[in-house]
mmCIF file of C-alpha atoms in Angstrom:
data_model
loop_
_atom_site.group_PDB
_atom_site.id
_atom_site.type_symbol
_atom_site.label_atom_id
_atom_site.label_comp_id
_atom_site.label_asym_id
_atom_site.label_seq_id
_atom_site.Cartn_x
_atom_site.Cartn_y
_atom_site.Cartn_z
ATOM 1 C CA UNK A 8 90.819 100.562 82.459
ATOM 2 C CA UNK A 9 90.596 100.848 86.169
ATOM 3 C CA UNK A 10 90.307 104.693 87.410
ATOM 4 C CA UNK A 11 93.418 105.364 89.693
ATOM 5 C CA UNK A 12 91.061 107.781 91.889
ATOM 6 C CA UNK A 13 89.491 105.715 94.424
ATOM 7 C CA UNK A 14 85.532 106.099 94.050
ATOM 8 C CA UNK A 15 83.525 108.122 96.491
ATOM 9 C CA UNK A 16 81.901 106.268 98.626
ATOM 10 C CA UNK A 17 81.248 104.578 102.435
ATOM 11 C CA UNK A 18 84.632 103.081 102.058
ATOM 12 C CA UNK A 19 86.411 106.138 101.605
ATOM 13 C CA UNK A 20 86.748 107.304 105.153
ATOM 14 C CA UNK A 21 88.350 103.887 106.501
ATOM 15 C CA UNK A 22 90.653 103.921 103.635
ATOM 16 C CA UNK A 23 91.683 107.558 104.107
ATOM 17 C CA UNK A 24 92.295 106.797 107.827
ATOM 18 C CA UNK A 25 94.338 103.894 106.978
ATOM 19 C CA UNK A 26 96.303 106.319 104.446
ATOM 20 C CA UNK A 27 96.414 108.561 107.165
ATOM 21 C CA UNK A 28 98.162 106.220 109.618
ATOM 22 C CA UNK A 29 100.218 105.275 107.233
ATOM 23 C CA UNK A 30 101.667 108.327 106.201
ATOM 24 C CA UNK A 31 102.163 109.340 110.322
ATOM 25 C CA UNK A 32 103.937 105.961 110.840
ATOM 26 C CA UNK A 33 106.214 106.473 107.896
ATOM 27 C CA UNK A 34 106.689 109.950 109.028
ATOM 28 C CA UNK A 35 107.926 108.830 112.653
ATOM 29 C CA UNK A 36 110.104 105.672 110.848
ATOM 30 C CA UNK A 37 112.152 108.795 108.803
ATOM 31 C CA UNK A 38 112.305 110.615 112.211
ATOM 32 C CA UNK A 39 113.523 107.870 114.130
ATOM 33 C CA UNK A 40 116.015 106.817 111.395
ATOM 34 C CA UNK A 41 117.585 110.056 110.770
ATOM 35 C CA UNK A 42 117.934 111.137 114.239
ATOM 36 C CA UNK A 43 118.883 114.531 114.840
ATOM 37 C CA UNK A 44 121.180 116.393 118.167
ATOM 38 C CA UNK A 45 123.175 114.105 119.884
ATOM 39 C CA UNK A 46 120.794 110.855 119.627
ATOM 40 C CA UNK A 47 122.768 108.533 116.931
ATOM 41 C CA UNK A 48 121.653 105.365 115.477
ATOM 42 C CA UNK A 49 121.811 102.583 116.849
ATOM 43 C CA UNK A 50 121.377 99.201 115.693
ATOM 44 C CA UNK A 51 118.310 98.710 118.214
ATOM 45 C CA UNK A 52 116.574 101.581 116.524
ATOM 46 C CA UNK A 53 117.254 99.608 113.003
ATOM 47 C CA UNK A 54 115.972 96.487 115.023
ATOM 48 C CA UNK A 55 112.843 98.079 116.022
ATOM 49 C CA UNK A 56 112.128 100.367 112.904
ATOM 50 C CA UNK A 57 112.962 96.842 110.618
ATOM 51 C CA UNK A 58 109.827 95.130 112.998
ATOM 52 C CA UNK A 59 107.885 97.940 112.559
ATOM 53 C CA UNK A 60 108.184 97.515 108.499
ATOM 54 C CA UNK A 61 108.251 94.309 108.114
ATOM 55 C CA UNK A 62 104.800 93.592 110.439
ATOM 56 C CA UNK A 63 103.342 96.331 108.357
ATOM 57 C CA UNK A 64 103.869 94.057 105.114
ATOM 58 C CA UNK A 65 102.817 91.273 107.152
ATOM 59 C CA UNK A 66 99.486 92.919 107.848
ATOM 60 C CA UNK A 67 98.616 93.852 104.405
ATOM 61 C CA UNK A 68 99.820 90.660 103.066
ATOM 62 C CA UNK A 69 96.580 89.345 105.562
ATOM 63 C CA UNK A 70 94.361 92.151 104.068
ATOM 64 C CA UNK A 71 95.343 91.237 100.526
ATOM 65 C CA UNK A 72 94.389 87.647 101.443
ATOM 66 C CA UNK A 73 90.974 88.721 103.363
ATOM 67 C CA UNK A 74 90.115 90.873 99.889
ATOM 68 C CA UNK A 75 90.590 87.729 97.788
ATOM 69 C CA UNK A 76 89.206 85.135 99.972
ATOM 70 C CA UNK A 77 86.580 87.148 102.064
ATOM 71 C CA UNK A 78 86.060 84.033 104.871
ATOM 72 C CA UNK A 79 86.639 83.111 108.607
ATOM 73 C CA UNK A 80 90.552 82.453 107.861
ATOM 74 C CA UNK A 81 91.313 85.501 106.037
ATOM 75 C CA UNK A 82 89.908 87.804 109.278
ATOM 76 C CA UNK A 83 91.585 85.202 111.839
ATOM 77 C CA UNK A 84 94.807 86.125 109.335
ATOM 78 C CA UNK A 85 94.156 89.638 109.950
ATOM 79 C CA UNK A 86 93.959 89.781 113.975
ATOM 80 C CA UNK A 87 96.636 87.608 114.155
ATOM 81 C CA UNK A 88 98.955 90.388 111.873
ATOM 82 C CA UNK A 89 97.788 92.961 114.078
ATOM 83 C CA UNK A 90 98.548 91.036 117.195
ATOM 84 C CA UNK A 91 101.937 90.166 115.862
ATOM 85 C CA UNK A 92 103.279 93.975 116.028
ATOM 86 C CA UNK A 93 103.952 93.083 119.731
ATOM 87 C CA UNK A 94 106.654 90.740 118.604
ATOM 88 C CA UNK A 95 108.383 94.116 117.516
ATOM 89 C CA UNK A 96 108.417 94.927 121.194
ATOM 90 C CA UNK A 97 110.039 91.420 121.804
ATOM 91 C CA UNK A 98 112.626 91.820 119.529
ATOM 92 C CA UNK A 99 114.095 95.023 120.206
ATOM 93 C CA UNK A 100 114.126 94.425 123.887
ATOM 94 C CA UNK A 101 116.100 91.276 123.081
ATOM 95 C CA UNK A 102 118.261 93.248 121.290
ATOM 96 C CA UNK A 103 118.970 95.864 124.215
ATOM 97 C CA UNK A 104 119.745 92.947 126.439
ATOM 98 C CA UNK A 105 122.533 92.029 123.759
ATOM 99 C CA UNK A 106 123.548 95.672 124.024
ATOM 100 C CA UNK A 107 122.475 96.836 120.212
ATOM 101 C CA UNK A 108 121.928 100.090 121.680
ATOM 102 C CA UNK A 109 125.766 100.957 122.057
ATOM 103 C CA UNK A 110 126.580 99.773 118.644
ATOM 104 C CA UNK A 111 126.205 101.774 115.174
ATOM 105 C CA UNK A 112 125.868 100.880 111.831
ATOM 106 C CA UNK A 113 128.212 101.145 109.125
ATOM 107 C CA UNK A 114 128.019 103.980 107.390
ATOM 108 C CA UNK A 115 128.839 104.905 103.711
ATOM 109 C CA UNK A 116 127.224 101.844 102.450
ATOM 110 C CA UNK A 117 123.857 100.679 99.884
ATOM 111 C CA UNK A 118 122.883 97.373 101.811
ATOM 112 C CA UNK A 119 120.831 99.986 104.588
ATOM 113 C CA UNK A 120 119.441 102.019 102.206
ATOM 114 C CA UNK A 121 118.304 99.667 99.979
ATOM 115 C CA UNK A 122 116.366 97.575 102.819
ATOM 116 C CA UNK A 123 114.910 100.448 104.239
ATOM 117 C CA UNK A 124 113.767 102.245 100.360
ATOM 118 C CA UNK A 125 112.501 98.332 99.676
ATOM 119 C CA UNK A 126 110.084 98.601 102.926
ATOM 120 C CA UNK A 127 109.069 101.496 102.474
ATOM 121 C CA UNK A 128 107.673 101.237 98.542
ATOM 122 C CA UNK A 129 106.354 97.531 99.118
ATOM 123 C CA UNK A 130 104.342 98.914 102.105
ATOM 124 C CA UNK A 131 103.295 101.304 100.076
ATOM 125 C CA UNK A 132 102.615 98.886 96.889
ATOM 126 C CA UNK A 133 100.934 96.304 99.052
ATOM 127 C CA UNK A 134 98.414 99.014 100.497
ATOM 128 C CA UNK A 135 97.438 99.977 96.592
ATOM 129 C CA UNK A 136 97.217 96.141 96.015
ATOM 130 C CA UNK A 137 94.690 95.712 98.832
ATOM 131 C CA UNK A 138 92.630 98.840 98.070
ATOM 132 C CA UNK A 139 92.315 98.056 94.520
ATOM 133 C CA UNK A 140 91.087 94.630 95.074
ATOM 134 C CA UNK A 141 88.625 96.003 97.783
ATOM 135 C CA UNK A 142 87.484 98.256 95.006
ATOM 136 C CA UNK A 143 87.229 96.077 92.439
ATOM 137 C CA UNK A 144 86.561 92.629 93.860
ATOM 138 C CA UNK A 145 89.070 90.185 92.611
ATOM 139 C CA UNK A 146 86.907 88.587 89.956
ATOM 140 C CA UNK A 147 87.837 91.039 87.161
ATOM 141 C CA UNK A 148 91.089 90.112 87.797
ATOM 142 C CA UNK A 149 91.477 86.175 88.500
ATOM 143 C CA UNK A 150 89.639 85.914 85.400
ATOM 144 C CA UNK A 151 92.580 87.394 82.954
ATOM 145 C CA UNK A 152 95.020 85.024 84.592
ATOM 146 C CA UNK A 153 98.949 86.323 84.175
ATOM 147 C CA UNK A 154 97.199 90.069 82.542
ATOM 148 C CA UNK A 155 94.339 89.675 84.929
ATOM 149 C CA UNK A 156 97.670 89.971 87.706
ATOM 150 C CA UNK A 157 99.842 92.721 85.059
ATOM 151 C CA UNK A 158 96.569 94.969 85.082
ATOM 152 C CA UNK A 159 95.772 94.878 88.949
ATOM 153 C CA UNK A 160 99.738 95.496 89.465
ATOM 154 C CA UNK A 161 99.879 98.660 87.235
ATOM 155 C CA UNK A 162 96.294 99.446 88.975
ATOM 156 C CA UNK A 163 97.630 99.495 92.284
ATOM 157 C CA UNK A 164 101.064 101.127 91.492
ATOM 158 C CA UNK A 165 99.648 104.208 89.699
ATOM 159 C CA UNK A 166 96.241 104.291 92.323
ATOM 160 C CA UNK A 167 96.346 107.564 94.258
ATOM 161 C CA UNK A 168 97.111 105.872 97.527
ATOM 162 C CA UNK A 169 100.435 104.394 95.923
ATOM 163 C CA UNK A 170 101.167 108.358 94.788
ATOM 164 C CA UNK A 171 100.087 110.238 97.928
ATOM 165 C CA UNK A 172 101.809 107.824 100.270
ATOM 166 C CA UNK A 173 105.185 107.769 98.417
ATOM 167 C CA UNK A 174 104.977 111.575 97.874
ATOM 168 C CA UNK A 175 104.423 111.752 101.731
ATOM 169 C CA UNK A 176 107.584 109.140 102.149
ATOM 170 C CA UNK A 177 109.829 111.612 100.071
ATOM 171 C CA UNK A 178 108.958 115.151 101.158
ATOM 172 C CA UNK A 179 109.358 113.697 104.473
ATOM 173 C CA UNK A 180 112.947 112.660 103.742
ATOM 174 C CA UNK A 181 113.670 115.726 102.018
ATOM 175 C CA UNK A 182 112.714 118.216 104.229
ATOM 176 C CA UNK A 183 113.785 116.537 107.468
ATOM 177 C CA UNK A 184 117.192 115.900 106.094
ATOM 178 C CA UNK A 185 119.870 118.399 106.364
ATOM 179 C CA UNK A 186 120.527 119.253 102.557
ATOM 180 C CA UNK A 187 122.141 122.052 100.867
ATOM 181 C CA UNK A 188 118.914 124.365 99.679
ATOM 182 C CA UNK A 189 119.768 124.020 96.100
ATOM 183 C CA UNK A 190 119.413 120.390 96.300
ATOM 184 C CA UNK A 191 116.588 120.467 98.980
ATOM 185 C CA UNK A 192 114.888 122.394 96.265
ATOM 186 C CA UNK A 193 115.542 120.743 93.046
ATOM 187 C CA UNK A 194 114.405 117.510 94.933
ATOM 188 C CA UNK A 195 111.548 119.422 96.341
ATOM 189 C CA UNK A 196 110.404 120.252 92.748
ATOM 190 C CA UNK A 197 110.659 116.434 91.594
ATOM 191 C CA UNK A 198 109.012 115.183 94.611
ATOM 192 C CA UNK A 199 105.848 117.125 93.465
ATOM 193 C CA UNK A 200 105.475 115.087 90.331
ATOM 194 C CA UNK A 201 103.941 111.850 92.514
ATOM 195 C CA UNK A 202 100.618 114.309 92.730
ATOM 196 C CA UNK A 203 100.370 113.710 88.858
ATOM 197 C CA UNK A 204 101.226 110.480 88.935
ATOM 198 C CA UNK A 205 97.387 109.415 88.773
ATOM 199 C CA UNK A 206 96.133 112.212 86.262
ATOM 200 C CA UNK A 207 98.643 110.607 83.714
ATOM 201 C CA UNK A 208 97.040 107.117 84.225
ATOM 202 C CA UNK A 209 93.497 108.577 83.797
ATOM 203 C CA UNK A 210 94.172 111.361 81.715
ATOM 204 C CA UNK A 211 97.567 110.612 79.819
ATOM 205 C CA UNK A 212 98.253 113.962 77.713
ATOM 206 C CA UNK A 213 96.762 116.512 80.212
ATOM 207 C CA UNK A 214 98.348 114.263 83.284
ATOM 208 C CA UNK A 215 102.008 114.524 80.510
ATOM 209 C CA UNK A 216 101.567 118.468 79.766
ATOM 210 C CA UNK A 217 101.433 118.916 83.446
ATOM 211 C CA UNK A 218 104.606 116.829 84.497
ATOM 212 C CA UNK A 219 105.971 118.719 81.639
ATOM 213 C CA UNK A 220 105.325 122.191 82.902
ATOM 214 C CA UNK A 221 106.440 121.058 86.361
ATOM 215 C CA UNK A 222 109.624 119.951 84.519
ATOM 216 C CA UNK A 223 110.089 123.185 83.466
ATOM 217 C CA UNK A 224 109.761 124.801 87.094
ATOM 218 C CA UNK A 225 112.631 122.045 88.207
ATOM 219 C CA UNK A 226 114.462 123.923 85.124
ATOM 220 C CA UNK A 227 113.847 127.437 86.282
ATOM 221 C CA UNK A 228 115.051 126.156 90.101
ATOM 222 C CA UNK A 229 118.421 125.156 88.664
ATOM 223 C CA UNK A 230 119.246 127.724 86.548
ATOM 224 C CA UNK A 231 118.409 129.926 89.826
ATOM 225 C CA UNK A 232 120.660 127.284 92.134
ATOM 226 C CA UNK A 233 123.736 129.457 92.493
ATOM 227 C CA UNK A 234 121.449 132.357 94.375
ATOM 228 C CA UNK A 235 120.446 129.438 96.693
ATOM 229 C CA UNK A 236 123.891 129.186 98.305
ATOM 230 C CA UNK A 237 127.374 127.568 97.499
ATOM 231 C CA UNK A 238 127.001 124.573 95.051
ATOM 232 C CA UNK A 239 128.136 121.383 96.347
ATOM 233 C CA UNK A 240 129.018 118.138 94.687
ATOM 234 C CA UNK A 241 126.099 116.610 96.695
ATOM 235 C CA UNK A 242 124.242 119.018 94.243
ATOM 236 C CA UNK A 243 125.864 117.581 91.669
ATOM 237 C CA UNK A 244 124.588 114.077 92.217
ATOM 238 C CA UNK A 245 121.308 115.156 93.217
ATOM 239 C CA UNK A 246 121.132 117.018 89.575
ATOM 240 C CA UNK A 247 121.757 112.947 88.179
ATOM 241 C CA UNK A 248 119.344 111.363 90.294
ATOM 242 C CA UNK A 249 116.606 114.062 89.249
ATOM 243 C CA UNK A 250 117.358 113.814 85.517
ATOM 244 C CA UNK A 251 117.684 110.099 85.835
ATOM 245 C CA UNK A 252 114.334 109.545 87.497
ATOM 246 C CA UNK A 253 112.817 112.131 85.210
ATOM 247 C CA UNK A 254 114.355 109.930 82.011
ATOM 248 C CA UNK A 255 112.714 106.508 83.980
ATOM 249 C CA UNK A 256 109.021 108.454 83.921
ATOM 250 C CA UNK A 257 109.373 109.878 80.229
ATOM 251 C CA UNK A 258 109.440 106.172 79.309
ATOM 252 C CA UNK A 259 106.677 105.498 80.939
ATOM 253 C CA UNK A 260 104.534 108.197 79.831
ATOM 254 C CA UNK A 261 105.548 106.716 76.490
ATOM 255 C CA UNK A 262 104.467 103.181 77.153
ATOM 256 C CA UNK A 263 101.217 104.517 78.762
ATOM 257 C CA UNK A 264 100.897 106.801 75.352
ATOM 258 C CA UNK A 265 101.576 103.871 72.691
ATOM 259 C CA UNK A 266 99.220 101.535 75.019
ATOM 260 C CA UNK A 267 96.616 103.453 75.945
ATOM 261 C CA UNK A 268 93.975 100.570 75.426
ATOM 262 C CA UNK A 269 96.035 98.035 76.742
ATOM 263 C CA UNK A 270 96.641 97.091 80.253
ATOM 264 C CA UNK A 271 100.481 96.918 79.651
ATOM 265 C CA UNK A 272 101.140 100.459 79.043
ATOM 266 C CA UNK A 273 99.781 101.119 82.382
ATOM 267 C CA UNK A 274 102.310 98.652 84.033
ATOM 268 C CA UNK A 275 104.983 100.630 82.113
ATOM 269 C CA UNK A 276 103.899 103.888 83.616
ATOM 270 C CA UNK A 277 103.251 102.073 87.456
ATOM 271 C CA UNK A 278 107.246 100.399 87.007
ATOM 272 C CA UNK A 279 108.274 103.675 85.633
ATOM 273 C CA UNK A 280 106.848 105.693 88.627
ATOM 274 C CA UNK A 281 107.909 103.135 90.739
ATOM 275 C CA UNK A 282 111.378 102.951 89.597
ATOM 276 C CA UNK A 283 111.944 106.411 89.320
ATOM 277 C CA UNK A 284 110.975 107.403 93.136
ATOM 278 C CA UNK A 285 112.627 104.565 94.505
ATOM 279 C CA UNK A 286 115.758 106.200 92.690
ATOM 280 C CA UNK A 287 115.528 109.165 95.171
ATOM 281 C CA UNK A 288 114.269 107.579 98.401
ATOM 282 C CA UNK A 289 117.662 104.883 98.099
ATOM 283 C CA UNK A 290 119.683 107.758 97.207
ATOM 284 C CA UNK A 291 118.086 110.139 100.304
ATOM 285 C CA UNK A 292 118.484 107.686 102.373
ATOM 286 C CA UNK A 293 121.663 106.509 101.993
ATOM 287 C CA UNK A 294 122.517 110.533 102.179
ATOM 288 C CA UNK A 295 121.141 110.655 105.505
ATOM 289 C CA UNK A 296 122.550 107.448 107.081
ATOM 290 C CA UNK A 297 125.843 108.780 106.062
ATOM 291 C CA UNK A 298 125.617 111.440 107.813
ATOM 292 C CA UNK A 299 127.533 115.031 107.309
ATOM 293 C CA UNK A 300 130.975 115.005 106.289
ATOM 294 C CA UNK A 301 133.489 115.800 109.160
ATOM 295 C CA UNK A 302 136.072 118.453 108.376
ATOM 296 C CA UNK A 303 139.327 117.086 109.353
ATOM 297 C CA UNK A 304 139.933 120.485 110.866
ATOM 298 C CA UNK A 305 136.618 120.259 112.804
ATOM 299 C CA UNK A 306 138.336 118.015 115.795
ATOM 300 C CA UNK A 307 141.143 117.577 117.538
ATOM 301 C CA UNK A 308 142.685 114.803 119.265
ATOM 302 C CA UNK A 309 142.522 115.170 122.958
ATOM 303 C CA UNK A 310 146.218 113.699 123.249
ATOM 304 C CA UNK A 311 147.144 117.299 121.886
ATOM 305 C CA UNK A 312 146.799 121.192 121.874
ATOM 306 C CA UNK A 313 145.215 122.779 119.200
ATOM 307 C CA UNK A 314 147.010 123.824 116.490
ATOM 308 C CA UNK A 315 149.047 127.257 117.133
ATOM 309 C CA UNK A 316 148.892 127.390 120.490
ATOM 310 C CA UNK A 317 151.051 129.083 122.770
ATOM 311 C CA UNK A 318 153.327 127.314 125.299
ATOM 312 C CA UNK A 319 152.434 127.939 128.763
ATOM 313 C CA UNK A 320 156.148 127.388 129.568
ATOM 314 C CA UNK A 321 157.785 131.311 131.262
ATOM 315 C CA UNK A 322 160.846 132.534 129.075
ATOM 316 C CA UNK A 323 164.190 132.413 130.287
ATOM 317 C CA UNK A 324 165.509 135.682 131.845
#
């Protein structure tokens, strides 16, 4: 079994700086998307933050490549993905001169959310990919053939990079979006559970117990919701997607459990993780490109006085 904790070493500073980066980038990407004041999104922004995401795949595609085949072509593939994050540049300049910054996007809708929460855990997926095969070499896993590719896919998605970069992506969302505090906290709570995510694949019943008592804190936040504020139905949902993603980890922590020794219980708990925080990054950010509900009371039209008010007109003597 490969060890989710990446081994001390001389390659642990460049691949905590590359973490590092990572997390900052994704960290402006959230700020950018979710603008707050009176800066809305626009569909350049989308253009620019899409580039942004997609060259980022792009680059560790190349560093995937370079770990496998360690040659002249693979490094030439690697300059030429970092040189390519110029074309970002390209494109959303192109897309102010067709005038993308004066339009919006829809609101309301999954197609958004879903491209955005797909970047953001393939990223995230891809960077475990690389750094496992850097660790390992990809011998050990070109030998097994289709489980030789199973085991280094459940390696990289329960790796501590995948963890602390998607943990990063999702207190990032919640705590820059404007959410009730009973949901803010509840989410909060579940968002924690991607720092265990690697003690269950090394250490499956301490690494459970743990997510277990953590569960139990989550518990103690929602019986103590209503002191919070006002419950909302956006708390309502958030309750489902919590106990939903928590449901999509328990089966994991089953398959790891029954399949300790085998390299498929540890895809189980990697798709499980996986599954389970994309769940809440789709749902956040569809939350936040919504936006806040208007009242209908909150504006009025400018083609008339407010409600109640009194005619200027004098009264007849």
């Amino acid at each position: 079994m490969i060890s989710p904790w990446p081994p001390v070493g001389p390659a642990l500073f460049p691949e905590g700086l590359v973490l590092a980066l990572m997390i900052v980038g994704n960290v402006y990407v959230v700020a950018r998307l979710f603008p707050r004041g009176s800066h809305p999104l626009t569909l350049a922004d989308i253009t620019f933050l899409l580039g942004l995401l997609l060259m980022a795949m792009g680059l560790w595609f190349a560093l995937i490549y370079a770990a496998i085949d360690p040659s002249g072509a693979s490094e030439i593939s690697v300059f030429i993905a970092l040189n390519s994050m110029m074309a970002v540049v390209g494109c959303w300049l192109l897309a102010l001169f067709l005038r993308a910054e004066t339009m919006r996007p829809a609101k309301g809708g999954w197609t958004w959310p879903l491209i955005f929460t797909a970047l953001f855990v393939g990223n995230e997926f891809l960077m475990g990919v690389a750094f496992v095969l850097f660790q390992t070499g990809p011998g050990y896993f070109q030998a097994a053939g289709w489980t030789g590719l199973a085991t280094l896919s459940g390696a990289a998605a329960t790796s501590a990079w995948f963890y602390v970069a998607m943990l990063a992506n999702m207190l990032a969302l919640v705590l820059w979006l404007p959410l009730d505090p009973a949901s803010r906290s509840v989410l909060l709570g579940f968002s924690l559970t991607a720092a265990l995510g690697p003690l269950v694949a090394s250490d499956p019943p301490l690494g459970i117990a743990a997510t277990g008592v953590l569960m139990v804190g989550v518990l103690l936040v929602m019986a103590r919701a209503r002191r919070l504020g006002p419950l909302t139905v956006e708390y309502g949902r958030t309750l489902l997607v919590v106990w939903g993603a928590f449901a999509l980890m328990g089966l994991g922590e089953g398959g790891v459990l029954t399949g300790a020794s085998s390299p498929w219980g540890l895809v189980a708990l990697g798709l499980s993780g996986m599954a389970a925080m994309t769940l809440e990054l789709v749902v956040l950010t569809r939350r936040g490109l919504r936006g806040e509900p208007t009242s209908p009371s909150a504006t009025v039209p400018p083609d008339r006085p407010p409600t109640g008010a009194a005619s200027a007109s004098p009264s007849a003597p």
